[in-house]
């Protein structure tokens, strides 16, 4: 039977990786253990990250929020620092599964699974999260765009793990909104999701950042949809124009949860729901 190892320091971790190069990293295990059981093969050596120093905390470092990859989604959704500075990420984390799952599943796991339907990914793309990757050669940092290379695929090298997620604190409190549509009211995998960061001054949009999940191989952005909102109030006309561009940008597939056409329609509808913020002033609001 292969071992399950629990390093407490970086040095212990690297020595375990060297001794068991075929080992898999695990924190919550909510995706990994299910996948391994479905293959009906003997479990490989597992390196649990829950006890490792520096991987389970959330810190404010200057103008950044730094999140350990082994932080649970419950901690991400409820921590005072993320609630104050990163409500968009909190909303995404709070929408994953149910309470029992969020008590185990981790932010790092949600990233490394790299599912197009991952609820935290649109927020992390919009927030320009930077990912610190640890290996015996040291640390390297990647953007979200560089880290996720496709459905279920990342740029992680053999023996490398996601160590921390770093996010610059958004300035001037923009509107931070996340919403998803699934096939049931709770614990649903997204058919489509939308994350939005919007700043308004004197009733006009001065910054618009939009990202859709579950409608393409990776998170989808649309510069055309964003441009359609700039310099205008959040009204039906501008949102309808942006929604037109959104439907052209998304690249959904048909699967057991929804057809591609339905996903396109939902992507546009989620964007049009931003009319809820039509009366926001330059102080901004958060969903």
PDB file of C-alpha atoms in Angstrom:
ATOM      1  CA  UNK A   1       0.000   0.000   0.000  1.00  0.00           C
ATOM      2  CA  UNK A   2       1.380   3.393  -0.977  1.00  0.00           C
ATOM      3  CA  UNK A   3       1.988   5.982   1.751  1.00  0.00           C
ATOM      4  CA  UNK A   4       0.049   9.135   2.556  1.00  0.00           C
ATOM      5  CA  UNK A   5       2.526  11.806   3.641  1.00  0.00           C
ATOM      6  CA  UNK A   6       1.963  15.105   5.465  1.00  0.00           C
ATOM      7  CA  UNK A   7       4.873  17.531   5.237  1.00  0.00           C
ATOM      8  CA  UNK A   8       4.984  20.514   7.590  1.00  0.00           C
ATOM      9  CA  UNK A   9       7.782  22.500   5.937  1.00  0.00           C
ATOM     10  CA  UNK A  10       8.985  23.224   2.432  1.00  0.00           C
ATOM     11  CA  UNK A  11      12.095  21.139   3.078  1.00  0.00           C
ATOM     12  CA  UNK A  12      10.022  18.124   4.120  1.00  0.00           C
ATOM     13  CA  UNK A  13       7.819  18.537   1.077  1.00  0.00           C
ATOM     14  CA  UNK A  14      10.701  18.652  -1.383  1.00  0.00           C
ATOM     15  CA  UNK A  15      12.355  15.605   0.154  1.00  0.00           C
ATOM     16  CA  UNK A  16       9.078  13.659  -0.167  1.00  0.00           C
ATOM     17  CA  UNK A  17       8.711  14.694  -3.801  1.00  0.00           C
ATOM     18  CA  UNK A  18      12.252  13.474  -4.460  1.00  0.00           C
ATOM     19  CA  UNK A  19      11.577  10.162  -2.722  1.00  0.00           C
ATOM     20  CA  UNK A  20       8.200   9.637  -4.428  1.00  0.00           C
ATOM     21  CA  UNK A  21       8.298  11.405  -7.820  1.00  0.00           C
ATOM     22  CA  UNK A  22       5.042   9.676  -8.834  1.00  0.00           C
ATOM     23  CA  UNK A  23       3.159  11.102  -5.814  1.00  0.00           C
ATOM     24  CA  UNK A  24       0.044  13.227  -6.238  1.00  0.00           C
ATOM     25  CA  UNK A  25      -0.543  16.371  -4.192  1.00  0.00           C
ATOM     26  CA  UNK A  26      -3.775  16.544  -2.227  1.00  0.00           C
ATOM     27  CA  UNK A  27      -5.473  19.076   0.053  1.00  0.00           C
ATOM     28  CA  UNK A  28      -9.236  18.618   0.267  1.00  0.00           C
ATOM     29  CA  UNK A  29      -9.246  15.690  -2.158  1.00  0.00           C
ATOM     30  CA  UNK A  30     -12.812  16.369  -3.306  1.00  0.00           C
ATOM     31  CA  UNK A  31     -11.849  16.050  -7.002  1.00  0.00           C
ATOM     32  CA  UNK A  32      -8.693  13.940  -6.845  1.00  0.00           C
ATOM     33  CA  UNK A  33     -10.026  11.045  -4.763  1.00  0.00           C
ATOM     34  CA  UNK A  34     -13.173  10.759  -6.871  1.00  0.00           C
ATOM     35  CA  UNK A  35     -11.110  10.694 -10.064  1.00  0.00           C
ATOM     36  CA  UNK A  36      -8.724   8.077  -8.691  1.00  0.00           C
ATOM     37  CA  UNK A  37     -11.570   5.834  -7.505  1.00  0.00           C
ATOM     38  CA  UNK A  38     -13.232   6.006 -10.918  1.00  0.00           C
ATOM     39  CA  UNK A  39     -10.060   4.636 -12.499  1.00  0.00           C
ATOM     40  CA  UNK A  40     -10.276   1.645 -10.115  1.00  0.00           C
ATOM     41  CA  UNK A  41      -6.524   1.492  -9.713  1.00  0.00           C
ATOM     42  CA  UNK A  42      -4.330   1.375  -6.644  1.00  0.00           C
ATOM     43  CA  UNK A  43      -3.875   4.837  -5.162  1.00  0.00           C
ATOM     44  CA  UNK A  44      -0.483   6.434  -5.868  1.00  0.00           C
ATOM     45  CA  UNK A  45       1.539   7.930  -3.024  1.00  0.00           C
ATOM     46  CA  UNK A  46      -0.293  11.015  -1.765  1.00  0.00           C
ATOM     47  CA  UNK A  47       1.267  14.149  -0.292  1.00  0.00           C
ATOM     48  CA  UNK A  48      -1.277  15.971   1.856  1.00  0.00           C
ATOM     49  CA  UNK A  49      -0.793  19.733   2.063  1.00  0.00           C
ATOM     50  CA  UNK A  50      -3.176  20.592   4.907  1.00  0.00           C
ATOM     51  CA  UNK A  51      -0.455  20.745   7.571  1.00  0.00           C
ATOM     52  CA  UNK A  52       2.145  22.568   5.540  1.00  0.00           C
ATOM     53  CA  UNK A  53       3.210  25.942   6.860  1.00  0.00           C
ATOM     54  CA  UNK A  54       2.246  28.894   4.671  1.00  0.00           C
ATOM     55  CA  UNK A  55      -0.400  27.136   2.625  1.00  0.00           C
ATOM     56  CA  UNK A  56      -3.521  27.598   4.740  1.00  0.00           C
ATOM     57  CA  UNK A  57      -3.530  31.302   5.593  1.00  0.00           C
ATOM     58  CA  UNK A  58      -4.863  34.525   4.097  1.00  0.00           C
ATOM     59  CA  UNK A  59      -2.665  37.592   4.521  1.00  0.00           C
ATOM     60  CA  UNK A  60      -2.576  41.248   3.532  1.00  0.00           C
ATOM     61  CA  UNK A  61       0.895  42.068   2.241  1.00  0.00           C
ATOM     62  CA  UNK A  62       1.084  45.718   1.251  1.00  0.00           C
ATOM     63  CA  UNK A  63      -1.542  46.249  -1.434  1.00  0.00           C
ATOM     64  CA  UNK A  64      -1.964  42.536  -2.090  1.00  0.00           C
ATOM     65  CA  UNK A  65      -4.047  39.736  -0.636  1.00  0.00           C
ATOM     66  CA  UNK A  66      -2.040  36.508  -0.485  1.00  0.00           C
ATOM     67  CA  UNK A  67      -3.983  33.244  -0.167  1.00  0.00           C
ATOM     68  CA  UNK A  68      -2.448  29.861   0.585  1.00  0.00           C
ATOM     69  CA  UNK A  69      -3.440  27.257  -1.982  1.00  0.00           C
ATOM     70  CA  UNK A  70      -4.672  24.893   0.758  1.00  0.00           C
ATOM     71  CA  UNK A  71      -7.214  27.417   2.083  1.00  0.00           C
ATOM     72  CA  UNK A  72     -10.680  25.926   1.954  1.00  0.00           C
ATOM     73  CA  UNK A  73     -13.363  27.600  -0.100  1.00  0.00           C
ATOM     74  CA  UNK A  74     -15.274  28.252   3.114  1.00  0.00           C
ATOM     75  CA  UNK A  75     -12.295  30.192   4.461  1.00  0.00           C
ATOM     76  CA  UNK A  76     -11.924  32.139   1.224  1.00  0.00           C
ATOM     77  CA  UNK A  77     -15.634  33.025   1.192  1.00  0.00           C
ATOM     78  CA  UNK A  78     -15.800  34.096   4.836  1.00  0.00           C
ATOM     79  CA  UNK A  79     -12.398  35.565   5.741  1.00  0.00           C
ATOM     80  CA  UNK A  80     -12.535  39.266   6.742  1.00  0.00           C
ATOM     81  CA  UNK A  81      -9.764  40.218   4.300  1.00  0.00           C
ATOM     82  CA  UNK A  82     -11.379  38.629   1.260  1.00  0.00           C
ATOM     83  CA  UNK A  83     -14.819  39.882   2.232  1.00  0.00           C
ATOM     84  CA  UNK A  84     -13.501  43.417   2.525  1.00  0.00           C
ATOM     85  CA  UNK A  85     -11.228  43.534  -0.512  1.00  0.00           C
ATOM     86  CA  UNK A  86     -12.214  40.678  -2.845  1.00  0.00           C
ATOM     87  CA  UNK A  87     -16.004  40.224  -2.692  1.00  0.00           C
ATOM     88  CA  UNK A  88     -16.009  38.939  -6.268  1.00  0.00           C
ATOM     89  CA  UNK A  89     -13.828  35.983  -5.267  1.00  0.00           C
ATOM     90  CA  UNK A  90     -15.937  35.428  -2.143  1.00  0.00           C
ATOM     91  CA  UNK A  91     -19.060  35.119  -4.272  1.00  0.00           C
ATOM     92  CA  UNK A  92     -17.433  32.581  -6.559  1.00  0.00           C
ATOM     93  CA  UNK A  93     -16.081  30.516  -3.659  1.00  0.00           C
ATOM     94  CA  UNK A  94     -19.446  30.580  -1.858  1.00  0.00           C
ATOM     95  CA  UNK A  95     -21.225  29.200  -4.917  1.00  0.00           C
ATOM     96  CA  UNK A  96     -19.192  25.966  -5.080  1.00  0.00           C
ATOM     97  CA  UNK A  97     -21.179  22.914  -3.956  1.00  0.00           C
ATOM     98  CA  UNK A  98     -22.670  22.881  -0.477  1.00  0.00           C
ATOM     99  CA  UNK A  99     -21.274  23.657   2.986  1.00  0.00           C
ATOM    100  CA  UNK A 100     -19.758  20.199   3.494  1.00  0.00           C
ATOM    101  CA  UNK A 101     -17.868  20.408   0.211  1.00  0.00           C
ATOM    102  CA  UNK A 102     -16.659  23.973   0.826  1.00  0.00           C
ATOM    103  CA  UNK A 103     -15.333  22.873   4.227  1.00  0.00           C
ATOM    104  CA  UNK A 104     -12.945  20.490   2.437  1.00  0.00           C
ATOM    105  CA  UNK A 105     -12.394  21.763  -1.102  1.00  0.00           C
ATOM    106  CA  UNK A 106      -9.566  24.274  -1.526  1.00  0.00           C
ATOM    107  CA  UNK A 107      -8.935  27.267  -3.736  1.00  0.00           C
ATOM    108  CA  UNK A 108      -5.781  25.612  -5.052  1.00  0.00           C
ATOM    109  CA  UNK A 109      -7.727  22.484  -5.909  1.00  0.00           C
ATOM    110  CA  UNK A 110     -10.364  24.465  -7.791  1.00  0.00           C
ATOM    111  CA  UNK A 111      -7.552  26.035  -9.812  1.00  0.00           C
ATOM    112  CA  UNK A 112      -5.570  22.876 -10.486  1.00  0.00           C
ATOM    113  CA  UNK A 113      -8.643  20.909 -11.554  1.00  0.00           C
ATOM    114  CA  UNK A 114      -8.915  23.574 -14.281  1.00  0.00           C
ATOM    115  CA  UNK A 115     -12.532  22.773 -15.049  1.00  0.00           C
ATOM    116  CA  UNK A 116     -14.160  25.262 -17.441  1.00  0.00           C
ATOM    117  CA  UNK A 117     -17.044  25.287 -14.925  1.00  0.00           C
ATOM    118  CA  UNK A 118     -14.822  26.167 -11.932  1.00  0.00           C
ATOM    119  CA  UNK A 119     -16.684  28.878 -10.027  1.00  0.00           C
ATOM    120  CA  UNK A 120     -13.625  30.750  -8.753  1.00  0.00           C
ATOM    121  CA  UNK A 121     -11.850  30.938 -12.108  1.00  0.00           C
ATOM    122  CA  UNK A 122     -13.725  33.855 -13.753  1.00  0.00           C
ATOM    123  CA  UNK A 123     -13.121  35.983 -10.654  1.00  0.00           C
ATOM    124  CA  UNK A 124      -9.435  35.079 -10.524  1.00  0.00           C
ATOM    125  CA  UNK A 125      -9.025  35.931 -14.220  1.00  0.00           C
ATOM    126  CA  UNK A 126     -10.632  39.362 -13.760  1.00  0.00           C
ATOM    127  CA  UNK A 127      -8.641  40.076 -10.605  1.00  0.00           C
ATOM    128  CA  UNK A 128      -5.374  39.307 -12.456  1.00  0.00           C
ATOM    129  CA  UNK A 129      -4.396  36.718  -9.871  1.00  0.00           C
ATOM    130  CA  UNK A 130      -0.754  35.656  -9.862  1.00  0.00           C
ATOM    131  CA  UNK A 131       0.076  32.089  -8.945  1.00  0.00           C
ATOM    132  CA  UNK A 132       3.266  31.130  -7.099  1.00  0.00           C
ATOM    133  CA  UNK A 133       4.462  27.646  -8.065  1.00  0.00           C
ATOM    134  CA  UNK A 134       6.929  25.811  -5.829  1.00  0.00           C
ATOM    135  CA  UNK A 135       9.459  23.139  -6.796  1.00  0.00           C
ATOM    136  CA  UNK A 136      12.986  22.092  -5.899  1.00  0.00           C
ATOM    137  CA  UNK A 137      14.284  24.734  -8.309  1.00  0.00           C
ATOM    138  CA  UNK A 138      12.516  27.500  -6.383  1.00  0.00           C
ATOM    139  CA  UNK A 139       9.465  29.655  -7.046  1.00  0.00           C
ATOM    140  CA  UNK A 140       8.058  30.840 -10.334  1.00  0.00           C
ATOM    141  CA  UNK A 141       4.982  32.976 -10.877  1.00  0.00           C
ATOM    142  CA  UNK A 142       2.393  32.637 -13.633  1.00  0.00           C
ATOM    143  CA  UNK A 143      -0.698  34.564 -14.608  1.00  0.00           C
ATOM    144  CA  UNK A 144      -4.053  32.802 -14.759  1.00  0.00           C
ATOM    145  CA  UNK A 145      -3.922  32.903 -18.547  1.00  0.00           C
ATOM    146  CA  UNK A 146      -0.547  31.137 -18.579  1.00  0.00           C
ATOM    147  CA  UNK A 147      -1.427  28.661 -15.812  1.00  0.00           C
ATOM    148  CA  UNK A 148      -4.609  27.166 -17.257  1.00  0.00           C
ATOM    149  CA  UNK A 149      -3.801  25.744 -20.675  1.00  0.00           C
ATOM    150  CA  UNK A 150      -7.095  23.986 -21.433  1.00  0.00           C
ATOM    151  CA  UNK A 151      -9.914  21.908 -19.926  1.00  0.00           C
ATOM    152  CA  UNK A 152      -8.381  19.991 -17.031  1.00  0.00           C
ATOM    153  CA  UNK A 153      -4.865  21.086 -18.037  1.00  0.00           C
ATOM    154  CA  UNK A 154      -2.389  23.404 -16.343  1.00  0.00           C
ATOM    155  CA  UNK A 155       1.210  24.519 -16.808  1.00  0.00           C
ATOM    156  CA  UNK A 156       2.354  22.701 -13.657  1.00  0.00           C
ATOM    157  CA  UNK A 157       5.583  20.795 -14.224  1.00  0.00           C
ATOM    158  CA  UNK A 158       6.346  17.383 -12.670  1.00  0.00           C
ATOM    159  CA  UNK A 159       7.094  17.833  -8.963  1.00  0.00           C
ATOM    160  CA  UNK A 160       5.706  21.379  -8.938  1.00  0.00           C
ATOM    161  CA  UNK A 161       2.761  22.547  -6.851  1.00  0.00           C
ATOM    162  CA  UNK A 162       0.620  25.622  -6.541  1.00  0.00           C
ATOM    163  CA  UNK A 163       1.783  27.337  -3.363  1.00  0.00           C
ATOM    164  CA  UNK A 164       0.007  30.718  -3.090  1.00  0.00           C
ATOM    165  CA  UNK A 165      -2.416  32.944  -4.974  1.00  0.00           C
ATOM    166  CA  UNK A 166      -1.661  36.682  -4.910  1.00  0.00           C
ATOM    167  CA  UNK A 167      -4.149  39.374  -5.895  1.00  0.00           C
ATOM    168  CA  UNK A 168      -3.707  43.139  -5.973  1.00  0.00           C
ATOM    169  CA  UNK A 169      -6.475  44.876  -4.053  1.00  0.00           C
ATOM    170  CA  UNK A 170      -8.903  46.538  -6.512  1.00  0.00           C
ATOM    171  CA  UNK A 171      -8.873  50.296  -6.099  1.00  0.00           C
ATOM    172  CA  UNK A 172     -11.877  52.628  -5.840  1.00  0.00           C
ATOM    173  CA  UNK A 173     -14.256  49.784  -4.928  1.00  0.00           C
ATOM    174  CA  UNK A 174     -15.653  48.811  -8.331  1.00  0.00           C
ATOM    175  CA  UNK A 175     -18.881  46.853  -8.654  1.00  0.00           C
ATOM    176  CA  UNK A 176     -17.937  43.224  -8.090  1.00  0.00           C
ATOM    177  CA  UNK A 177     -20.568  40.771  -9.287  1.00  0.00           C
ATOM    178  CA  UNK A 178     -20.667  36.999  -9.798  1.00  0.00           C
ATOM    179  CA  UNK A 179     -23.631  34.923 -10.865  1.00  0.00           C
ATOM    180  CA  UNK A 180     -24.092  31.476 -12.321  1.00  0.00           C
ATOM    181  CA  UNK A 181     -26.932  29.418 -13.738  1.00  0.00           C
ATOM    182  CA  UNK A 182     -27.211  25.671 -13.128  1.00  0.00           C
ATOM    183  CA  UNK A 183     -29.801  22.959 -13.510  1.00  0.00           C
ATOM    184  CA  UNK A 184     -30.932  23.221  -9.886  1.00  0.00           C
ATOM    185  CA  UNK A 185     -31.101  25.849  -7.178  1.00  0.00           C
ATOM    186  CA  UNK A 186     -28.208  24.583  -5.053  1.00  0.00           C
ATOM    187  CA  UNK A 187     -25.029  22.505  -5.401  1.00  0.00           C
ATOM    188  CA  UNK A 188     -25.172  22.859  -9.183  1.00  0.00           C
ATOM    189  CA  UNK A 189     -22.358  22.762 -11.709  1.00  0.00           C
ATOM    190  CA  UNK A 190     -22.554  25.937 -13.764  1.00  0.00           C
ATOM    191  CA  UNK A 191     -24.224  25.867 -17.166  1.00  0.00           C
ATOM    192  CA  UNK A 192     -22.817  29.371 -17.545  1.00  0.00           C
ATOM    193  CA  UNK A 193     -21.398  31.939 -15.156  1.00  0.00           C
ATOM    194  CA  UNK A 194     -20.421  35.591 -15.319  1.00  0.00           C
ATOM    195  CA  UNK A 195     -17.962  37.613 -13.270  1.00  0.00           C
ATOM    196  CA  UNK A 196     -17.980  41.387 -13.666  1.00  0.00           C
ATOM    197  CA  UNK A 197     -15.802  44.199 -12.359  1.00  0.00           C
ATOM    198  CA  UNK A 198     -17.310  47.582 -13.206  1.00  0.00           C
ATOM    199  CA  UNK A 199     -16.376  51.077 -12.114  1.00  0.00           C
ATOM    200  CA  UNK A 200     -18.745  54.010 -12.597  1.00  0.00           C
ATOM    201  CA  UNK A 201     -18.301  57.748 -12.246  1.00  0.00           C
ATOM    202  CA  UNK A 202     -21.173  60.214 -12.481  1.00  0.00           C
ATOM    203  CA  UNK A 203     -23.441  57.436 -13.690  1.00  0.00           C
ATOM    204  CA  UNK A 204     -21.186  56.342 -16.571  1.00  0.00           C
ATOM    205  CA  UNK A 205     -19.072  53.207 -16.901  1.00  0.00           C
ATOM    206  CA  UNK A 206     -15.369  54.063 -16.744  1.00  0.00           C
ATOM    207  CA  UNK A 207     -14.084  50.492 -16.510  1.00  0.00           C
ATOM    208  CA  UNK A 208     -15.708  47.202 -17.479  1.00  0.00           C
ATOM    209  CA  UNK A 209     -14.138  43.780 -17.082  1.00  0.00           C
ATOM    210  CA  UNK A 210     -16.214  40.708 -17.909  1.00  0.00           C
ATOM    211  CA  UNK A 211     -15.458  36.988 -17.806  1.00  0.00           C
ATOM    212  CA  UNK A 212     -17.650  33.977 -18.512  1.00  0.00           C
ATOM    213  CA  UNK A 213     -17.192  30.445 -17.192  1.00  0.00           C
ATOM    214  CA  UNK A 214     -18.470  27.087 -18.469  1.00  0.00           C
ATOM    215  CA  UNK A 215     -18.918  28.411 -22.020  1.00  0.00           C
ATOM    216  CA  UNK A 216     -15.533  27.591 -23.506  1.00  0.00           C
ATOM    217  CA  UNK A 217     -12.387  25.520 -22.967  1.00  0.00           C
ATOM    218  CA  UNK A 218     -11.116  28.276 -20.669  1.00  0.00           C
ATOM    219  CA  UNK A 219     -12.567  31.410 -19.129  1.00  0.00           C
ATOM    220  CA  UNK A 220     -13.865  33.666 -21.911  1.00  0.00           C
ATOM    221  CA  UNK A 221     -13.280  37.424 -22.108  1.00  0.00           C
ATOM    222  CA  UNK A 222     -14.820  39.785 -24.669  1.00  0.00           C
ATOM    223  CA  UNK A 223     -13.132  43.114 -25.299  1.00  0.00           C
ATOM    224  CA  UNK A 224     -16.001  44.028 -27.651  1.00  0.00           C
ATOM    225  CA  UNK A 225     -18.609  43.491 -24.944  1.00  0.00           C
ATOM    226  CA  UNK A 226     -16.544  45.506 -22.484  1.00  0.00           C
ATOM    227  CA  UNK A 227     -16.094  48.330 -24.990  1.00  0.00           C
ATOM    228  CA  UNK A 228     -19.852  48.439 -25.612  1.00  0.00           C
ATOM    229  CA  UNK A 229     -20.374  49.504 -21.981  1.00  0.00           C
ATOM    230  CA  UNK A 230     -17.651  52.127 -21.747  1.00  0.00           C
ATOM    231  CA  UNK A 231     -18.694  55.738 -21.312  1.00  0.00           C
ATOM    232  CA  UNK A 232     -22.363  54.834 -21.054  1.00  0.00           C
ATOM    233  CA  UNK A 233     -24.838  54.327 -18.229  1.00  0.00           C
ATOM    234  CA  UNK A 234     -25.849  50.761 -17.409  1.00  0.00           C
ATOM    235  CA  UNK A 235     -29.063  50.790 -19.402  1.00  0.00           C
ATOM    236  CA  UNK A 236     -30.942  48.303 -21.513  1.00  0.00           C
ATOM    237  CA  UNK A 237     -29.528  49.614 -24.790  1.00  0.00           C
ATOM    238  CA  UNK A 238     -25.842  49.352 -23.894  1.00  0.00           C
ATOM    239  CA  UNK A 239     -26.294  46.022 -22.122  1.00  0.00           C
ATOM    240  CA  UNK A 240     -28.136  44.616 -25.132  1.00  0.00           C
ATOM    241  CA  UNK A 241     -25.268  45.653 -27.396  1.00  0.00           C
ATOM    242  CA  UNK A 242     -22.727  44.102 -25.013  1.00  0.00           C
ATOM    243  CA  UNK A 243     -24.809  40.918 -24.802  1.00  0.00           C
ATOM    244  CA  UNK A 244     -24.727  40.653 -28.618  1.00  0.00           C
ATOM    245  CA  UNK A 245     -20.928  40.658 -28.510  1.00  0.00           C
ATOM    246  CA  UNK A 246     -20.918  38.188 -25.607  1.00  0.00           C
ATOM    247  CA  UNK A 247     -22.911  35.654 -27.603  1.00  0.00           C
ATOM    248  CA  UNK A 248     -20.357  35.918 -30.411  1.00  0.00           C
ATOM    249  CA  UNK A 249     -17.410  35.527 -28.022  1.00  0.00           C
ATOM    250  CA  UNK A 250     -18.441  32.462 -26.009  1.00  0.00           C
ATOM    251  CA  UNK A 251     -17.540  29.010 -27.326  1.00  0.00           C
ATOM    252  CA  UNK A 252     -19.861  26.566 -25.542  1.00  0.00           C
ATOM    253  CA  UNK A 253     -20.409  22.897 -26.247  1.00  0.00           C
ATOM    254  CA  UNK A 254     -23.517  20.779 -25.858  1.00  0.00           C
ATOM    255  CA  UNK A 255     -23.338  18.211 -23.089  1.00  0.00           C
ATOM    256  CA  UNK A 256     -25.534  16.428 -20.574  1.00  0.00           C
ATOM    257  CA  UNK A 257     -26.223  19.684 -18.691  1.00  0.00           C
ATOM    258  CA  UNK A 258     -27.167  22.034 -21.527  1.00  0.00           C
ATOM    259  CA  UNK A 259     -27.007  22.699 -25.249  1.00  0.00           C
ATOM    260  CA  UNK A 260     -24.541  25.136 -26.760  1.00  0.00           C
ATOM    261  CA  UNK A 261     -27.377  27.422 -27.892  1.00  0.00           C
ATOM    262  CA  UNK A 262     -28.831  27.542 -24.387  1.00  0.00           C
ATOM    263  CA  UNK A 263     -25.445  28.417 -22.934  1.00  0.00           C
ATOM    264  CA  UNK A 264     -25.104  31.289 -25.398  1.00  0.00           C
ATOM    265  CA  UNK A 265     -28.516  32.606 -24.422  1.00  0.00           C
ATOM    266  CA  UNK A 266     -27.718  32.371 -20.715  1.00  0.00           C
ATOM    267  CA  UNK A 267     -24.355  34.122 -21.210  1.00  0.00           C
ATOM    268  CA  UNK A 268     -26.151  37.096 -22.745  1.00  0.00           C
ATOM    269  CA  UNK A 269     -28.890  37.080 -20.101  1.00  0.00           C
ATOM    270  CA  UNK A 270     -26.383  37.100 -17.243  1.00  0.00           C
ATOM    271  CA  UNK A 271     -24.770  40.196 -18.712  1.00  0.00           C
ATOM    272  CA  UNK A 272     -28.093  41.973 -19.125  1.00  0.00           C
ATOM    273  CA  UNK A 273     -28.824  41.393 -15.441  1.00  0.00           C
ATOM    274  CA  UNK A 274     -26.144  43.983 -14.668  1.00  0.00           C
ATOM    275  CA  UNK A 275     -28.943  46.504 -15.135  1.00  0.00           C
ATOM    276  CA  UNK A 276     -29.490  45.890 -11.415  1.00  0.00           C
ATOM    277  CA  UNK A 277     -26.616  48.347 -10.919  1.00  0.00           C
ATOM    278  CA  UNK A 278     -28.046  51.063 -13.167  1.00  0.00           C
ATOM    279  CA  UNK A 279     -28.364  53.496 -10.263  1.00  0.00           C
ATOM    280  CA  UNK A 280     -24.871  52.878  -8.842  1.00  0.00           C
ATOM    281  CA  UNK A 281     -22.873  56.019  -8.174  1.00  0.00           C
ATOM    282  CA  UNK A 282     -19.134  56.540  -8.223  1.00  0.00           C
ATOM    283  CA  UNK A 283     -18.784  54.895  -4.825  1.00  0.00           C
ATOM    284  CA  UNK A 284     -19.626  51.559  -6.403  1.00  0.00           C
ATOM    285  CA  UNK A 285     -21.632  48.637  -5.084  1.00  0.00           C
ATOM    286  CA  UNK A 286     -20.909  44.988  -4.558  1.00  0.00           C
ATOM    287  CA  UNK A 287     -23.324  42.154  -5.248  1.00  0.00           C
TER     288      UNK A 287
END
